[in-house]
mmCIF file of C-alpha atoms in Angstrom:
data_model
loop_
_atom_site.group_PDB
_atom_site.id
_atom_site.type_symbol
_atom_site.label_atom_id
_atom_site.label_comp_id
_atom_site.label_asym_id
_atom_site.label_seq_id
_atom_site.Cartn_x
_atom_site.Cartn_y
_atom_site.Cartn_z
ATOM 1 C CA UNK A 1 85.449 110.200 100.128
ATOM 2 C CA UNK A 2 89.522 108.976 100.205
ATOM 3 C CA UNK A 3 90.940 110.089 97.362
ATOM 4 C CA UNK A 4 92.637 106.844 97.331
ATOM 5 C CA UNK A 5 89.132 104.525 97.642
ATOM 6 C CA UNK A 6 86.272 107.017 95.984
ATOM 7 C CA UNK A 7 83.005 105.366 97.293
ATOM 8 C CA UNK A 8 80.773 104.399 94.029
ATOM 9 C CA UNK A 9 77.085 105.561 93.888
ATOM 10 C CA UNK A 10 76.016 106.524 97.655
ATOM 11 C CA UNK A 11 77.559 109.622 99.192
ATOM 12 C CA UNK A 12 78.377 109.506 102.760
ATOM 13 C CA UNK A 13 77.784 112.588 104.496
ATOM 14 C CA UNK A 14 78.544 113.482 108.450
ATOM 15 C CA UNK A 15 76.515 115.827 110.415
ATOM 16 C CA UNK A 16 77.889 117.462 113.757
ATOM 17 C CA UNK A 17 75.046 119.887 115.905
ATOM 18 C CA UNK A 18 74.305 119.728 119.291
ATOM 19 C CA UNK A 19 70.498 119.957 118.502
ATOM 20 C CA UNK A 20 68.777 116.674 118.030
ATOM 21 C CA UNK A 21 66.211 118.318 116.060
ATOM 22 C CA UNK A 22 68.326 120.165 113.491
ATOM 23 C CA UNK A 23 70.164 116.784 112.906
ATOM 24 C CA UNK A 24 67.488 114.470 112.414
ATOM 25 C CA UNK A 25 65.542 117.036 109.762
ATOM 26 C CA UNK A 26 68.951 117.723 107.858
ATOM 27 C CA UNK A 27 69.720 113.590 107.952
ATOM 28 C CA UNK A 28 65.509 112.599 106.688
ATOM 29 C CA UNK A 29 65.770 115.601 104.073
ATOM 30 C CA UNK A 30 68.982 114.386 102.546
ATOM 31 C CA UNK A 31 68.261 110.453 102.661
ATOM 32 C CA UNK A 32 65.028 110.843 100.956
ATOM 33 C CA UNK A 33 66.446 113.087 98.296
ATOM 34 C CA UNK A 34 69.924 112.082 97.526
ATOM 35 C CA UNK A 35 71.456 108.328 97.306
ATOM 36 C CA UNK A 36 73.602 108.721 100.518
ATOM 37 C CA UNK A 37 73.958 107.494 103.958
ATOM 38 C CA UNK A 38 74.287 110.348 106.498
ATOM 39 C CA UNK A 39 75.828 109.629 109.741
ATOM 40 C CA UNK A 40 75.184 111.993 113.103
ATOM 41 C CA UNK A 41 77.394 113.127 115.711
ATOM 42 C CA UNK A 42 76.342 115.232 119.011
ATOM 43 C CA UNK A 43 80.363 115.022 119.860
ATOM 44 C CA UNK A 44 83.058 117.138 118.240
ATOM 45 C CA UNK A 45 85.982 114.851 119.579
ATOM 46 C CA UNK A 46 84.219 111.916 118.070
ATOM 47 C CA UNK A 47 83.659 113.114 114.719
ATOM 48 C CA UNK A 48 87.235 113.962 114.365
ATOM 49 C CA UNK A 49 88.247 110.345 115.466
ATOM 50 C CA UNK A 50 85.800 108.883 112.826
ATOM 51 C CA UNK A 51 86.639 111.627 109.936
ATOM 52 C CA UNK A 52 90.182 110.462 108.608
ATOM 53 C CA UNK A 53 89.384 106.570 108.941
ATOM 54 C CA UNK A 54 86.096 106.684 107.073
ATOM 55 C CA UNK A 55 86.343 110.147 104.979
ATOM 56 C CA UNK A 56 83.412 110.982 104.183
ATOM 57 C CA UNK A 57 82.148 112.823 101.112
ATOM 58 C CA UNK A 58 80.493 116.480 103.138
ATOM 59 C CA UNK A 59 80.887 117.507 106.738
ATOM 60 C CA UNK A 60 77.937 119.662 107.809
ATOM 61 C CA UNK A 61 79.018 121.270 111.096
ATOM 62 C CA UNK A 62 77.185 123.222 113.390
ATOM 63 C CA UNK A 63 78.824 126.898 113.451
ATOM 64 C CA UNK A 64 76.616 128.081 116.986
ATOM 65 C CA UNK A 65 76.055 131.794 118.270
ATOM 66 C CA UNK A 66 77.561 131.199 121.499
ATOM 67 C CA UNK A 67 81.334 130.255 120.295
ATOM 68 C CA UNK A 68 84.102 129.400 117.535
ATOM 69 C CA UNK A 69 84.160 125.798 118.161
ATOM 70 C CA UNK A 70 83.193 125.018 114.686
ATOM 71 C CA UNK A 71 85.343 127.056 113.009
ATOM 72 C CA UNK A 72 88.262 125.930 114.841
ATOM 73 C CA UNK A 73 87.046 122.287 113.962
ATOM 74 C CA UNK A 74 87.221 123.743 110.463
ATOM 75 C CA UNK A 75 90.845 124.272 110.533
ATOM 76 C CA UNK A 76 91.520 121.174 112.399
ATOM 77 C CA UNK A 77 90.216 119.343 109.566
ATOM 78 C CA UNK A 78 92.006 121.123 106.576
ATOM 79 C CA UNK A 79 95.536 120.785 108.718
ATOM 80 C CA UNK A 80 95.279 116.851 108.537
ATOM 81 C CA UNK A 81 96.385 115.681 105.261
ATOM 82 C CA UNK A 82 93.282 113.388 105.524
ATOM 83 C CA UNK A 83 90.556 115.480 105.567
ATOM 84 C CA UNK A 84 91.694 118.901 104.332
ATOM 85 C CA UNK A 85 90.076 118.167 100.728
ATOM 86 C CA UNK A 86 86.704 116.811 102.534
ATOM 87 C CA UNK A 87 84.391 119.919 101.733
ATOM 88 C CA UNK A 88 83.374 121.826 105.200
ATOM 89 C CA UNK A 89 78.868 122.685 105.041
ATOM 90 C CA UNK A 90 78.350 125.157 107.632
ATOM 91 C CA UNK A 91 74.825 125.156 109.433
ATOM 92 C CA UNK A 92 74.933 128.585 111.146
ATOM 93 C CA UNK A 93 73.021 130.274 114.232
ATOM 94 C CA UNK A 94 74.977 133.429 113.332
ATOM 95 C CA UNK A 95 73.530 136.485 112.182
ATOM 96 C CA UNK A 96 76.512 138.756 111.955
ATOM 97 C CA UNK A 97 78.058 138.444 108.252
ATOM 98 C CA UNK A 98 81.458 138.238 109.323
ATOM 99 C CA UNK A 99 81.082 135.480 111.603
ATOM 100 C CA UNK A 100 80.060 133.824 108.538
ATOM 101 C CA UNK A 101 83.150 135.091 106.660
ATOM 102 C CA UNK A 102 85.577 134.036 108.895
ATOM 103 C CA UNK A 103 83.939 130.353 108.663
ATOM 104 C CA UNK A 104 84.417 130.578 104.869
ATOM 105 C CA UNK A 105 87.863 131.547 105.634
ATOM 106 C CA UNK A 106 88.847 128.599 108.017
ATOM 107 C CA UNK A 107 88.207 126.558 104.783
ATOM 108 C CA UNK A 108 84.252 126.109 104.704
ATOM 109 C CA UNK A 109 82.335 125.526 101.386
ATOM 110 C CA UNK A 110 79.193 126.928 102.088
ATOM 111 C CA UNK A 111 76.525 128.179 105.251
ATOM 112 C CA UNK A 112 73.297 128.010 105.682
ATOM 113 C CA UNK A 113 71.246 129.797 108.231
ATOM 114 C CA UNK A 114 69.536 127.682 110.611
ATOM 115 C CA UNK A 115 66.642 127.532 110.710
ATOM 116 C CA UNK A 116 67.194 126.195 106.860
ATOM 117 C CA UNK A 117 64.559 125.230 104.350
ATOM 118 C CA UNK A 118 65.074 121.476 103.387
ATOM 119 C CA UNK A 119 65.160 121.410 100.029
ATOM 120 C CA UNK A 120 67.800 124.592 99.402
ATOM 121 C CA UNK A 121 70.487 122.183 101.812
ATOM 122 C CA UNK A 122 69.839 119.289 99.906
ATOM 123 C CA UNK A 123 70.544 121.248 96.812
ATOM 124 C CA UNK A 124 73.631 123.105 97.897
ATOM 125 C CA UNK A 125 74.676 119.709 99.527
ATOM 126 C CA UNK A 126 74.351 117.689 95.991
ATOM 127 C CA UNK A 127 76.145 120.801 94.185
ATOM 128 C CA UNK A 128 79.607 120.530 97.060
ATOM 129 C CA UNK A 129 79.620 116.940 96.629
ATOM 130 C CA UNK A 130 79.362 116.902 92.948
ATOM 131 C CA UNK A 131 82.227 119.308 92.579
ATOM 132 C CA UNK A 132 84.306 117.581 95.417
ATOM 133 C CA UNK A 133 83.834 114.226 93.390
ATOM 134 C CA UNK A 134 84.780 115.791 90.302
ATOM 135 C CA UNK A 135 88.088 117.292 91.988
ATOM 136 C CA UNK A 136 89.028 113.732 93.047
ATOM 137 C CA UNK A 137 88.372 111.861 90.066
ATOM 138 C CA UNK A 138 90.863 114.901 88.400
ATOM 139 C CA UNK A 139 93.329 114.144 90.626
ATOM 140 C CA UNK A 140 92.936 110.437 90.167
ATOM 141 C CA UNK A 141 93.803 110.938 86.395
ATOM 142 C CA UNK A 142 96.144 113.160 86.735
ATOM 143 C CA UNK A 143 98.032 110.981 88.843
ATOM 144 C CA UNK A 144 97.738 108.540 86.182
ATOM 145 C CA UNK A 145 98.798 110.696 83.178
ATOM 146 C CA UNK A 146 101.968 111.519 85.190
ATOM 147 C CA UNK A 147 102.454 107.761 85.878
ATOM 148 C CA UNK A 148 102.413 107.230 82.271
ATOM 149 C CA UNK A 149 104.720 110.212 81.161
ATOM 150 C CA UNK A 150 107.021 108.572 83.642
ATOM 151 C CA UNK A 151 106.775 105.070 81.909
ATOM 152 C CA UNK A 152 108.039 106.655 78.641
ATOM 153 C CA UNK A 153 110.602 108.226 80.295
ATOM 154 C CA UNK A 154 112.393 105.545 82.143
ATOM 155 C CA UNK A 155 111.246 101.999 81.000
ATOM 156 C CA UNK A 156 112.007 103.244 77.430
ATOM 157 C CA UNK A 157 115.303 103.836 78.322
ATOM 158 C CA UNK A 158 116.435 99.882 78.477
ATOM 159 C CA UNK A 159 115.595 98.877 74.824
ATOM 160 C CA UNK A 160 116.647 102.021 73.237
ATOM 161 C CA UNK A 161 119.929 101.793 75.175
ATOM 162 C CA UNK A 162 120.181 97.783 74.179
ATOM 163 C CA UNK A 163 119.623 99.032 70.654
ATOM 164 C CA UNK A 164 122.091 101.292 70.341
ATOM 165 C CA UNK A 165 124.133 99.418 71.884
ATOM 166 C CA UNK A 166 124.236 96.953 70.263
ATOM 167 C CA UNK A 167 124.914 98.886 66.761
ATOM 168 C CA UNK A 168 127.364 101.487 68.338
ATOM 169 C CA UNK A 169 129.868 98.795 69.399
ATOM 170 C CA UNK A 170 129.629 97.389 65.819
ATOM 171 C CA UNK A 171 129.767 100.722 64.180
ATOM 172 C CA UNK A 172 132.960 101.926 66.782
ATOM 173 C CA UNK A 173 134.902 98.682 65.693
ATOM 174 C CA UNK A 174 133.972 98.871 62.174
ATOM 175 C CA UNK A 175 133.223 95.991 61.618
ATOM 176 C CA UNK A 176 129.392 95.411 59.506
ATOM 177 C CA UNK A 177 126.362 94.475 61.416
ATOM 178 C CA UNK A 178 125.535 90.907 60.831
ATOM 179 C CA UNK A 179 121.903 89.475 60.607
ATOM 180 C CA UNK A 180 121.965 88.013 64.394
ATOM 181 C CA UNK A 181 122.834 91.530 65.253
ATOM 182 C CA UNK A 182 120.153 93.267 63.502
ATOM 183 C CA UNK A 183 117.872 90.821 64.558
ATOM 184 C CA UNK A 184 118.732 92.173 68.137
ATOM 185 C CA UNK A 185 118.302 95.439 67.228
ATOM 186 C CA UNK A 186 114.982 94.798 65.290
ATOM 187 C CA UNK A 187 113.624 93.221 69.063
ATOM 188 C CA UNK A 188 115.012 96.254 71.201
ATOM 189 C CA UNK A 189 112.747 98.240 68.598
ATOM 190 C CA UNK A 190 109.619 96.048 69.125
ATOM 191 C CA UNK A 191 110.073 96.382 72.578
ATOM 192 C CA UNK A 192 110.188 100.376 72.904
ATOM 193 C CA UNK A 193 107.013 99.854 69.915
ATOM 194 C CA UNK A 194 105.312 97.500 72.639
ATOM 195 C CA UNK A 195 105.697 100.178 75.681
ATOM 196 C CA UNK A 196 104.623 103.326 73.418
ATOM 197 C CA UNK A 197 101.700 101.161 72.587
ATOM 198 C CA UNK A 198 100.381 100.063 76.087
ATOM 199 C CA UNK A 199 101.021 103.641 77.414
ATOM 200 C CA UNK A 200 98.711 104.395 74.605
ATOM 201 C CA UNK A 201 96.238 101.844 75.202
ATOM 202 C CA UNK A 202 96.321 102.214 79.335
ATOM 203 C CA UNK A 203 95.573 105.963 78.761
ATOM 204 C CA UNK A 204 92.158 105.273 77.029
ATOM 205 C CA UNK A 205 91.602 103.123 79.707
ATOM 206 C CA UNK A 206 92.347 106.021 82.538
ATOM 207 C CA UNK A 207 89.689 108.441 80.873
ATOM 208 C CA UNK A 208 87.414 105.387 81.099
ATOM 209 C CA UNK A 209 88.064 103.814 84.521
ATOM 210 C CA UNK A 210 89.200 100.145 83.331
ATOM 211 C CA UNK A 211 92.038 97.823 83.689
ATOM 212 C CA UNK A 212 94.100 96.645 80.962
ATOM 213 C CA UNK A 213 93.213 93.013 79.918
ATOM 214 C CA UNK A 214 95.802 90.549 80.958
ATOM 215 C CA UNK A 215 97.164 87.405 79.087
ATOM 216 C CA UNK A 216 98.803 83.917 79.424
ATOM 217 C CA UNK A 217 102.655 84.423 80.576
ATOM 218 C CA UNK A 218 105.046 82.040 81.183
ATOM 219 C CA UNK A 219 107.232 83.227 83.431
ATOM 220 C CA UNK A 220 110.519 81.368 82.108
ATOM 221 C CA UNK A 221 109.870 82.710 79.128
ATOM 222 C CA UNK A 222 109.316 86.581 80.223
ATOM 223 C CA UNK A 223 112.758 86.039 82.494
ATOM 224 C CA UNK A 224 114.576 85.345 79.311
ATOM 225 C CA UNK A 225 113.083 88.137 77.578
ATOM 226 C CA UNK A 226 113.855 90.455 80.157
ATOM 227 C CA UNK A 227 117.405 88.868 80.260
ATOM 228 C CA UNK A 228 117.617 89.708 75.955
ATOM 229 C CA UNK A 229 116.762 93.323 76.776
ATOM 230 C CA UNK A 230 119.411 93.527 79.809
ATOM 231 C CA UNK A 231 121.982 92.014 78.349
ATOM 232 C CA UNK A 232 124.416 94.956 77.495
ATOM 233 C CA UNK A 233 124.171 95.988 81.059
ATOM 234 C CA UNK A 234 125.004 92.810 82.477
ATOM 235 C CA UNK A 235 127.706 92.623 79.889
ATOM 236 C CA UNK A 236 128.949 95.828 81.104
ATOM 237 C CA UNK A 237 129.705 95.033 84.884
ATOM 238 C CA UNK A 238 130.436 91.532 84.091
ATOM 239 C CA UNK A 239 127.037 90.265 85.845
ATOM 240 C CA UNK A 240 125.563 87.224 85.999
ATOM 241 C CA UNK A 241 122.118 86.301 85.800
ATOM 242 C CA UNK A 242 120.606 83.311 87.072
ATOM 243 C CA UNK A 243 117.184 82.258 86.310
ATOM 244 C CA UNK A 244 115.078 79.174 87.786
ATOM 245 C CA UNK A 245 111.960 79.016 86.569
ATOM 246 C CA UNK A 246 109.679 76.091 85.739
ATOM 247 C CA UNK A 247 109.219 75.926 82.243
ATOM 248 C CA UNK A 248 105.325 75.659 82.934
ATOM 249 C CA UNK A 249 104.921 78.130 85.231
ATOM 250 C CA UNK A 250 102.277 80.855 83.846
ATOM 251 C CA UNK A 251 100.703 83.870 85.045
ATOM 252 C CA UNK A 252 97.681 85.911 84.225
ATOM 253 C CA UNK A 253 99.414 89.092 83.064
ATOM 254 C CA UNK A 254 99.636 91.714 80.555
ATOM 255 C CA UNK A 255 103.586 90.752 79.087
ATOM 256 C CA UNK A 256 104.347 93.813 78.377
ATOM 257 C CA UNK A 257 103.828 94.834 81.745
ATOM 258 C CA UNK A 258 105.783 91.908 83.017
ATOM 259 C CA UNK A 259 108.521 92.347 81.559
ATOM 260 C CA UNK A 260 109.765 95.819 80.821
ATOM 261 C CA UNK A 261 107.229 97.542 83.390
ATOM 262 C CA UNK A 262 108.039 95.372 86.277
ATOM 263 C CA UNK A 263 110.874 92.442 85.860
ATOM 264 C CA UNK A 264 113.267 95.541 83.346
ATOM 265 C CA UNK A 265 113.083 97.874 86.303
ATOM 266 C CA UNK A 266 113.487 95.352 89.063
ATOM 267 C CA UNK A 267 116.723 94.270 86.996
ATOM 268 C CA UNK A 268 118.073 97.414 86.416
ATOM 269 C CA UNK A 269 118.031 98.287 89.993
ATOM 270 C CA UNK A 270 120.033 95.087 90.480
ATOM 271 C CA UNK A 271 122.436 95.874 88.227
ATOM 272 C CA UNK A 272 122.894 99.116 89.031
ATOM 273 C CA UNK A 273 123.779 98.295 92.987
ATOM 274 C CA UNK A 274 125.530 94.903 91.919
ATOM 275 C CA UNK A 275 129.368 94.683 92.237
ATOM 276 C CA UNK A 276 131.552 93.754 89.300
ATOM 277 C CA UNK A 277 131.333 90.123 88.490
ATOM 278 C CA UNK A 278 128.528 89.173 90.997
ATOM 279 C CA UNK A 279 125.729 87.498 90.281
ATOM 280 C CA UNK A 280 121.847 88.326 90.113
ATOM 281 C CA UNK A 281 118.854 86.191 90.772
ATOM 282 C CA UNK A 282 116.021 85.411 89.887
ATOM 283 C CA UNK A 283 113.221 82.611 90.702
ATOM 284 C CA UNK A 284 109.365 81.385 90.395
ATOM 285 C CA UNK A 285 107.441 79.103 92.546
ATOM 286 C CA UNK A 286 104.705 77.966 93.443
ATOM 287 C CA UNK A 287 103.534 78.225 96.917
ATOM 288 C CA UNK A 288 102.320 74.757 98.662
ATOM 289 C CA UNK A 289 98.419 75.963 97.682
ATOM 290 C CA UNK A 290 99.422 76.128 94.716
ATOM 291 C CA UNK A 291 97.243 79.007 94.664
ATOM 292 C CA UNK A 292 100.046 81.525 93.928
ATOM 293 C CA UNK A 293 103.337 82.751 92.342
ATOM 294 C CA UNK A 294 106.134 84.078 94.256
ATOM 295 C CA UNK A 295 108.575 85.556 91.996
ATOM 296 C CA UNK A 296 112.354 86.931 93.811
ATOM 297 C CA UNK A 297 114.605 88.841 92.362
ATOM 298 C CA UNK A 298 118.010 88.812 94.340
ATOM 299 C CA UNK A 299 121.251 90.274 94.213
ATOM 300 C CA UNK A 300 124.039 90.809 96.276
ATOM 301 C CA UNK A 301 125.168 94.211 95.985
ATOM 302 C CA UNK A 302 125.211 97.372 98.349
ATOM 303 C CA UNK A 303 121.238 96.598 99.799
ATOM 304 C CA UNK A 304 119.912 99.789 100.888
ATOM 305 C CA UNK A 305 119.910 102.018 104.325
ATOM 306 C CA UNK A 306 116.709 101.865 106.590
ATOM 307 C CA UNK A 307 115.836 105.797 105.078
ATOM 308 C CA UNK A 308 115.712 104.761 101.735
ATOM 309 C CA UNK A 309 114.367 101.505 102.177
ATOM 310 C CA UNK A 310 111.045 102.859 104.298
ATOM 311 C CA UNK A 311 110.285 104.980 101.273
ATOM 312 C CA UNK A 312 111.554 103.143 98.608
ATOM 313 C CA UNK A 313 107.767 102.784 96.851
ATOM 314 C CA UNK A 314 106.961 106.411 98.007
ATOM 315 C CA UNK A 315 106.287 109.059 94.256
ATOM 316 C CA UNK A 316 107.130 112.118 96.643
ATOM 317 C CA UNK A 317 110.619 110.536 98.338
ATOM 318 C CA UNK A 318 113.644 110.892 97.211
ATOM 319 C CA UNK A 319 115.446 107.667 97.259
ATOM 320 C CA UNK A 320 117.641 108.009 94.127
ATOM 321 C CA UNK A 321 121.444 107.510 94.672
ATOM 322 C CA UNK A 322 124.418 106.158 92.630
ATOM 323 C CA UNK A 323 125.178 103.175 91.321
ATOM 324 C CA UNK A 324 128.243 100.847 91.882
ATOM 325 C CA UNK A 325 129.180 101.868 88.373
ATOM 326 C CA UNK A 326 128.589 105.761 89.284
ATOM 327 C CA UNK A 327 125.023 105.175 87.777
ATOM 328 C CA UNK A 328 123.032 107.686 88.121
ATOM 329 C CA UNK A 329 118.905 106.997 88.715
ATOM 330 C CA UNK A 330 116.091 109.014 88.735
ATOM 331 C CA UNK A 331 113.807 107.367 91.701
ATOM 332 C CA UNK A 332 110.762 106.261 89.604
ATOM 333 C CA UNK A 333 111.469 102.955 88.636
ATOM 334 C CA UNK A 334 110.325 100.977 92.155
ATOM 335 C CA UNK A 335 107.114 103.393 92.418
ATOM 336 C CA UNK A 336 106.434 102.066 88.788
ATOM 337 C CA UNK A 337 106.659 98.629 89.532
ATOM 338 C CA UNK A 338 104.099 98.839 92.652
ATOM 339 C CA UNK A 339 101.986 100.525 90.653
ATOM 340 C CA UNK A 340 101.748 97.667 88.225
ATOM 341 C CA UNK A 341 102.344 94.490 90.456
ATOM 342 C CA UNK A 342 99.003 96.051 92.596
ATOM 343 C CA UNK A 343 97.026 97.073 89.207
ATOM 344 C CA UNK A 344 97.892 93.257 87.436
ATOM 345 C CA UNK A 345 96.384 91.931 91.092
ATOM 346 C CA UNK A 346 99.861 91.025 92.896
ATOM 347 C CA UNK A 347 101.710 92.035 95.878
ATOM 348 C CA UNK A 348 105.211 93.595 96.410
ATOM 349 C CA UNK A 349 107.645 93.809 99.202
ATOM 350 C CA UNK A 350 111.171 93.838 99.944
ATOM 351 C CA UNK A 351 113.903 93.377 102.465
ATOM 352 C CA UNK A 352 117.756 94.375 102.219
ATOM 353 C CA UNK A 353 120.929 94.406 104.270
ATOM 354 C CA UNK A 354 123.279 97.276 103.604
ATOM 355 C CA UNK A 355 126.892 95.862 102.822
ATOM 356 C CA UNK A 356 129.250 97.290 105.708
ATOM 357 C CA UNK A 357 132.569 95.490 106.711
ATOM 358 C CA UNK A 358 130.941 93.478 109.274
ATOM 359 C CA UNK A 359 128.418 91.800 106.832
ATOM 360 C CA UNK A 360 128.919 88.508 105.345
ATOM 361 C CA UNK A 361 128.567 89.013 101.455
ATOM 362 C CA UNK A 362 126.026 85.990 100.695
ATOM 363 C CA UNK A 363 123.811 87.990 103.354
ATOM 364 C CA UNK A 364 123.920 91.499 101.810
ATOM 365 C CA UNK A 365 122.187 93.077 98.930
ATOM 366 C CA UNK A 366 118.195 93.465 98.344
ATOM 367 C CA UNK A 367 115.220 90.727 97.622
ATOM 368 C CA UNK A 368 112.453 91.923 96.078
ATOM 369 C CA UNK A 369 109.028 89.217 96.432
ATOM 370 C CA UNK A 370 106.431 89.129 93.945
ATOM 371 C CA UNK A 371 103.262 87.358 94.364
ATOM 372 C CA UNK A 372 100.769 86.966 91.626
ATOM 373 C CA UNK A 373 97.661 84.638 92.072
ATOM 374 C CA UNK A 374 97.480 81.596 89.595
#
């Protein structure tokens, strides 16, 4: 099973022996007592070309008197990144109990002396895969709960620092904080309230395998939002942000995901790798189907060398670097926006030319493409 895709309901087990009759009894025995589909091989080399496209749940590989070669498949499978978590069955001719150790040590589960007795394999068999499916769906939420912890630590970041903003500069001049200004400050807060509370809400949802529910956007709308929550940065470099948006444009979306999940960290990137005084943009259309939105966000700044750019969306890469303004970054944010375009149903992808001296300025800089379905 991919760790990436876990199948739902039927396990999908592949069996490698050169006898026909030991595979066909293993492959009737587990079909009529487990909801899987078992598939046979009589060829090492082609079990190893079908193992890290399909991934299947258990391996059950022949482990013969006369040589090693299933052991040595063994390791061959737990090198490849692919396979190495697939659990290893061994059906064994050997008698001598450390040929059956060293099996175990190559990275197999479990033997079983051939001739075997139907119903123990089935049983061992529906005990590995239970556990292996277990494992996955651990890592699967684990992988989710770290998502999460990263949410709170970087897209919090952008109202709290609008916030206090917004009062420090008052507070440093000392001069009293009018209503508009609290008012400001009173939306920064709802905003970090509305991020705490769908972090809190999408980690129910990870314990029980669901999506959030989306809602009515429109897009103009969310721009301008994100634009509110921004505007201290773009303030700060002198930035300007352009926004074309039809007024009735709408997605199917959860907002707060829009906006400070996905358009906030998109922006920030912007303005972080945006010179002085430039300008950022950002636009919604339809397509000609009218069957989808393609949102862009586009600036003009220092775009982004081939290394970083390849691995840009990567968790494990490191692709953080400084700003124009000496801005430091962390490396999360673009992971954290595939994560949600792909869970709210949309697409991502992005092109950039790196600034150098023979670049013409209205060419360089990064465009990221959104598409959402309508």
């Amino acid at each position: 099973m991919s760790e990436a895709n876990p199948k739902k309901g039927v396990f999908n087990i592949f069996i490698l022996d050169d006898s026909a009759s030991t595979r066909n009894i293993a492959k009737y025995s587990l079909e009529q007592n487990l909801p899987c589909s078992v598939e046979l091989f009589p060829d090492l080399n082609l079990l190893l070309r079908k193992v890290p496209q399909a991934r299947p749940d258990l391996i059950l590989l022949e482990d013969n008197a006369e040589d090693d070669l299933g052991i040595s498949a063994c390791e061959t499978l737990k090198k490849d990144p692919a396979s190495k978590n697939i659990p290893v069955f061994f059906l064994s001719a050997k008698k001598d109990p450390t040929k059956r150790v060293a099996a175990l040590k190559a990275g197999g589960v479990d033997f079983l002396l051939k001739p075997f007795y139907p119903e123990e394999l089935v049983t061992r068999v529906r005990i590995h895969i239970q556990m292996h499916r277990l494992r996955v769906e651990n890592v699967a939420q684990i992988a989710e709960q770290k998502a999460l912890l990263r949410v709170l630590c970087h897209d919090l970041v952008n109202p709290i620092f609008a916030a206090h903003s917004l009062l420090d500069l008052k507070l440093s001049l000392g001069k009293p904080v009018e209503e508009p200004t609290l008012k400001s400050v009173l939306k920064c807060c709802q905003s970090a309230l509305d991020i705490v509370t769908h972090v809190r809400e999408e980690h129910s949802l990870v314990k029980t395998n669901k999506q959030f529910k989306s809602e009515t956007v429109v897009l103009a709308e969310a721009f301008e939002e994100a634009r509110s929550t921004l505007s201290e940065r773009l303030a700060k470099k002198k930035l300007t942000l352009k926004i074309d948006a039809d007024e009735s444009l709408q997605v199917e979306i959860k907002r707060v995901v829009l906006v400070h999940n996905i358009l906030n960290n998109l922006l920030t990137n912007a303005i972080k790798f945006s010179h002085e005084g430039s300008a950022i943009e950002i636009t919604a259309r339809k397509d000609e189907s009218e069957e989808y939105c393609h949102i862009e966000v586009r600036d003009y700044g220092i775009g982004m060398p081939p290394e970083i750019l390849q691995n840009v969306f990567k968790d494990a890469a490191k692709t953080s670097r400084k700003g124009t303004g000496d801005e430091a970054g962390t490396g999360f944010g673009m992971p954290l926006v595939k994560r949600y375009v792909e869970k709210s149903g949309g697409a991502i992808s992005i092109s950039s030319t790196e600034a150098s001296a023979a670049s013409d300025p209205s060419e360089q800089g990064t465009t990221i493409k959104l598409t959402f379905p309508l």
